[in-house]
CSV table of C-alpha atoms in Angstrom, one decimal:
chain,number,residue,atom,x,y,z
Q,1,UNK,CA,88.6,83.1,80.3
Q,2,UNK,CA,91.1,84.6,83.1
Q,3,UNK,CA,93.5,85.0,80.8
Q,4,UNK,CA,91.4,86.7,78.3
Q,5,UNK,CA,90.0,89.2,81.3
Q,6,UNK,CA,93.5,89.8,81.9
Q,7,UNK,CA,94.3,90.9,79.1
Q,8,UNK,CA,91.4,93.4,78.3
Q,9,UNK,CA,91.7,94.6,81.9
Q,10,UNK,CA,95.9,95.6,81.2
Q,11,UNK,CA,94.6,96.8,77.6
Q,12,UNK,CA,92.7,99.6,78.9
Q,13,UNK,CA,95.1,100.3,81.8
Q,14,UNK,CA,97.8,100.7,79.3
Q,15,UNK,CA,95.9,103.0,77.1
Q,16,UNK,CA,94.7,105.7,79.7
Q,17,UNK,CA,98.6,106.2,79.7
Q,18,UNK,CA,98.7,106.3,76.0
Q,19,UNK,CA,95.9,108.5,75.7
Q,20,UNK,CA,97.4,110.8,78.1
Q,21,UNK,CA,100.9,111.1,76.9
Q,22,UNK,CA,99.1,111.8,73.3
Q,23,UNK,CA,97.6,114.2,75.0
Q,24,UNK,CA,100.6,116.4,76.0
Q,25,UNK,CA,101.7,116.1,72.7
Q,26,UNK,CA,104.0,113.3,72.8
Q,27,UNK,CA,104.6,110.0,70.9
Q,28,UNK,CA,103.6,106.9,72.4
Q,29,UNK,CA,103.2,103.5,71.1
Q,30,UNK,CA,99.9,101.2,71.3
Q,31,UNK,CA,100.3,98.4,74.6
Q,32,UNK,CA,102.9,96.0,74.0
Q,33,UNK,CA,101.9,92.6,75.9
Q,34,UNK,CA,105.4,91.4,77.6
Q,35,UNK,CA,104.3,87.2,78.5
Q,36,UNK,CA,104.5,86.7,82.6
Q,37,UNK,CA,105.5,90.5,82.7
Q,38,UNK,CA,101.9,92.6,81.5
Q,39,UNK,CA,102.4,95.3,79.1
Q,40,UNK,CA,104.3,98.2,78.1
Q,41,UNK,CA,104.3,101.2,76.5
Q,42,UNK,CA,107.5,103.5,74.6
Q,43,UNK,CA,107.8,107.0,74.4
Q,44,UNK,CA,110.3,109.1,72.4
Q,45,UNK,CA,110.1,112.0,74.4
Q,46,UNK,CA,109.2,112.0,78.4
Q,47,UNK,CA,107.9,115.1,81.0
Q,48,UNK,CA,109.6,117.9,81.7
Q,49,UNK,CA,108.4,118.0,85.3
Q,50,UNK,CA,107.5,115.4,87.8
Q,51,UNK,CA,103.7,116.8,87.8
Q,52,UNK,CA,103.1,115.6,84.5
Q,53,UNK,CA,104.6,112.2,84.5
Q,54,UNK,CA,102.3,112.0,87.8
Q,55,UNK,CA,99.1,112.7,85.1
Q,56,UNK,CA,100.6,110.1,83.1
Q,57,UNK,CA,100.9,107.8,85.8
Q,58,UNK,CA,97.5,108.2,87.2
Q,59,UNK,CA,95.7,108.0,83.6
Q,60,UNK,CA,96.2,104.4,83.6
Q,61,UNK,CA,94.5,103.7,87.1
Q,62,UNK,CA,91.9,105.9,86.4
Q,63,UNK,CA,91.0,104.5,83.3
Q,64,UNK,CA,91.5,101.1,84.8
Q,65,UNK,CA,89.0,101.8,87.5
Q,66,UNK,CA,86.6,103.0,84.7
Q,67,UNK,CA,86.5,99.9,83.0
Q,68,UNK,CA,86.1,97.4,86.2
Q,69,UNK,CA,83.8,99.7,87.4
Q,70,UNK,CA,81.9,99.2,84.0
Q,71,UNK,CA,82.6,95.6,84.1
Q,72,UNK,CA,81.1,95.4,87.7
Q,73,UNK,CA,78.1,97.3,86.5
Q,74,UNK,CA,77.6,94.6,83.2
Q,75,UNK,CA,77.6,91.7,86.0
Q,76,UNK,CA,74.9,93.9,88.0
Q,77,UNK,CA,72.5,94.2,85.4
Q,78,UNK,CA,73.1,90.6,83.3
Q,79,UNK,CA,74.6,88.4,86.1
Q,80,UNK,CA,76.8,86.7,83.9
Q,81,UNK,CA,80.0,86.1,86.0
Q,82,UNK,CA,82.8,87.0,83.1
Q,83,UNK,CA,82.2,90.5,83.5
Q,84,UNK,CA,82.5,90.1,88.1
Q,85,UNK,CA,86.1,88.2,87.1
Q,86,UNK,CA,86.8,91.2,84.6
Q,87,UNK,CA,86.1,93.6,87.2
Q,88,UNK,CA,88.0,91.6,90.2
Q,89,UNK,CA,91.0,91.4,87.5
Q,90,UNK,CA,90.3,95.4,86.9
Q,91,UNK,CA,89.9,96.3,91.1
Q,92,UNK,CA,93.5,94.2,91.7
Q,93,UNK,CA,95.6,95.1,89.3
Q,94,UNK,CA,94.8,98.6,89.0
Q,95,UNK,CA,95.0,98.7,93.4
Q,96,UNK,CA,98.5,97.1,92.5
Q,97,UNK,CA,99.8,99.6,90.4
Q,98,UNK,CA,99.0,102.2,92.9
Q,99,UNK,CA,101.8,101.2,94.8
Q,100,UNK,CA,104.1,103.4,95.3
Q,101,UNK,CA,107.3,101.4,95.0
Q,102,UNK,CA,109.8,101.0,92.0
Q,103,UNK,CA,108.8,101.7,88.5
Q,104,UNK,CA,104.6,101.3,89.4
Q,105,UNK,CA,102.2,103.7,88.9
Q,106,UNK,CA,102.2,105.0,92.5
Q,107,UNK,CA,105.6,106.0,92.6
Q,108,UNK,CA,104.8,108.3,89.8
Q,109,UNK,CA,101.6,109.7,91.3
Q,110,UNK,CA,103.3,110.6,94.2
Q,111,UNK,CA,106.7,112.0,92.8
Q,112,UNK,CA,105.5,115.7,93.1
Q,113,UNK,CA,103.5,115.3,96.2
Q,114,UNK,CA,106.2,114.2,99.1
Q,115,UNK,CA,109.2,112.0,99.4
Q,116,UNK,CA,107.6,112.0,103.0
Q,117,UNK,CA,104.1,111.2,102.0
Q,118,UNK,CA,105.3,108.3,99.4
Q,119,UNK,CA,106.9,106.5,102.8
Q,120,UNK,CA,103.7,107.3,104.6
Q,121,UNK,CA,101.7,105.8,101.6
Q,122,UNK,CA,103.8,102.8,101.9
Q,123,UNK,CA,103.3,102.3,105.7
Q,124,UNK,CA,99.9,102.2,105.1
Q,125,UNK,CA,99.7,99.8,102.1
Q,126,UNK,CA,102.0,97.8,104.7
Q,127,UNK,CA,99.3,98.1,107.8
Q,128,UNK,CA,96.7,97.7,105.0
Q,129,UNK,CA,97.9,94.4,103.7
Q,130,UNK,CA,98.7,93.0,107.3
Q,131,UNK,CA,95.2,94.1,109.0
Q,132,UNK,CA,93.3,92.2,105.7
Q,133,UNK,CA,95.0,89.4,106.2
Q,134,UNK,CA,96.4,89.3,103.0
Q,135,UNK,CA,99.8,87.1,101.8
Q,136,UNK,CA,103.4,89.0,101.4
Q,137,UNK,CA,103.7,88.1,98.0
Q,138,UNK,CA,107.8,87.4,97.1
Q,139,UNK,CA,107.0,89.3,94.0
Q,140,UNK,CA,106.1,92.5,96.4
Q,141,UNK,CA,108.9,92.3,98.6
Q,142,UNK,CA,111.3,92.2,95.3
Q,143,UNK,CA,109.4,95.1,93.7
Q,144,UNK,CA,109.8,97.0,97.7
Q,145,UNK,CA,113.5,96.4,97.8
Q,146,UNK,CA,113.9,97.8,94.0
Q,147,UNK,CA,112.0,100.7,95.2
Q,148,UNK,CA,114.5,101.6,98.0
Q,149,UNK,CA,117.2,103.3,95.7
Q,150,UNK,CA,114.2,105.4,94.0
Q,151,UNK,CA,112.7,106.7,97.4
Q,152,UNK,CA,116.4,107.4,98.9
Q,153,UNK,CA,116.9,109.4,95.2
Q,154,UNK,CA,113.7,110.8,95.7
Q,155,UNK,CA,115.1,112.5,98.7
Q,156,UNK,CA,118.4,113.8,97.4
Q,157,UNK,CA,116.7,115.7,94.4
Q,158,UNK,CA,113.9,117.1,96.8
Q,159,UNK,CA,115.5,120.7,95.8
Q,160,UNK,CA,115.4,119.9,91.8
Q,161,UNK,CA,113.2,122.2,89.9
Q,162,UNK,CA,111.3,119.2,88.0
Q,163,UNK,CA,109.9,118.4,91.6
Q,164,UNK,CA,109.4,122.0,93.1
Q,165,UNK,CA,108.4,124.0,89.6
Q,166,UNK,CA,104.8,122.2,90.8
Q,167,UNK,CA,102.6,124.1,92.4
Q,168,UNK,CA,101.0,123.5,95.8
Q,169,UNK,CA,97.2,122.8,94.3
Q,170,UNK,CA,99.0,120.3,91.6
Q,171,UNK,CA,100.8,118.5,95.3
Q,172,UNK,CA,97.5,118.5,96.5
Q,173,UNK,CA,95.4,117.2,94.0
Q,174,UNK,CA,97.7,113.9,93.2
Q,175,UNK,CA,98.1,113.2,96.5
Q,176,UNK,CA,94.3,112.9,97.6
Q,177,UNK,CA,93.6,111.8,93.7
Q,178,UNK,CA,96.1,108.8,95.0
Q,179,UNK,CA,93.9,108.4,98.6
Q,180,UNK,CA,90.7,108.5,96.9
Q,181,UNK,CA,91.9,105.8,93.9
Q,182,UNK,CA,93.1,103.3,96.8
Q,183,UNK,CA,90.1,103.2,98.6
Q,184,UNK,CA,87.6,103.2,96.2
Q,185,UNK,CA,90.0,100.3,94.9
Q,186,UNK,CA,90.2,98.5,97.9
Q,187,UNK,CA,86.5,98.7,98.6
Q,188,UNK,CA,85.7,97.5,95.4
Q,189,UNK,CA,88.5,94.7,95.2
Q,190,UNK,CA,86.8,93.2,98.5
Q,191,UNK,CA,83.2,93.4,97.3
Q,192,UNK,CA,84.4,91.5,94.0
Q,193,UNK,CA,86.2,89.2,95.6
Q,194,UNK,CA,83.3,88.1,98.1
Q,195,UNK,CA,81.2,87.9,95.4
Q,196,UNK,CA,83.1,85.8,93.3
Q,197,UNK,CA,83.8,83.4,96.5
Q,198,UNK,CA,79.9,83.6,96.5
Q,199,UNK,CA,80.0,82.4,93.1
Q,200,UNK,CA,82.3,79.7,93.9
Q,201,UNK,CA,79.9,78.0,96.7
């Protein structure tokens, strides 16, 4: 059952990036499902600026929140718990992604806000993690380290037109777009998970 929840949860993840890409006129293939890994997608052609890889990037979290969100609503009105572990899968792996280290969906988001603000966002996911308690996953400290050369890039090409052709309200609007994902995320994450310890008892 977790593994099937998994899998629908990535699915729709996967495809709000699809759907977007599509949408700006570019090729795109359907989800590939990578075992131990999650899923990818290939595109012939990529963004000519660093505010619309950031739509890109945030179409899969936002139709990832969608479909928790709905999955969290399904357990509300029928109680059955395979839709609560759907939307706990949904909440985490969509609060993952928002990151903004490496090659996850956060780094993205945040490419045309601030090189400044994406090590901001990072202190806080840092404080964040630490004040709720939560494990330092190996996995995350390898995904933080593989991140460093990107940020340290991220500053040497501050000048490059594919960062500052974007316009002040398109800054703007990823960057709380990014604040508003996370804590909806992390509210939501934490509700699921103490229902599903409910469960549990």
């Amino acid at each position: 059952m977790f593994a099937v929840a998994l899998i629908v949860m990535i699915f729709v993840h996967e495809m709000g990036h699809v759907l977007e890409i599509r949408r700006q006129g570019m090729h795109a293939t359907a989800p590939i499902f990578i075992p131990f890994l999650g899923a990818a997608i290939f595109q012939r052609s990529h963004p000519t600026d660093a505010l619309k890889q950031a739509q890109i990037g945030i179409a899969g979290p936002i139709a990832g929140t969608l479909g928790a969100t709905a999955a969290f609503l399904l357990y509300g009105s029928t109680g059955q718990p395979v839709f609560l572990l759907m939307a706990w899968i949904g909440f985490y792996v969509n609060l993952f992604n928002l990151i903004p280290i490496w090659q996850l969906d956060g780094a993205w988001i945040l490419g045309p806000v601030s090189p400044y603000f994406q090590v901001v966002a990072l202190a806080i996911v840092g404080v964040g993690a630490l004040a709720l308690g939560f494990f330092i996953s190996p996995l995350l400290i390898v995904f933080a380290l593989l991140g460093i050369p990107s940020l340290i890039a991220r500053f040497r090409n501050a000048n490059n037109p594919y960062y500052t052709s974007v316009p002040v309200t398109g800054r703007l609007t990823m960057g709380f777009a990014w604040v508003g994902l996370v804590l909806y995320l992390g509210i939501m994450s934490l509700q699921a998970h103490s229902l599903m310890t409910a469960i549990a008892r």
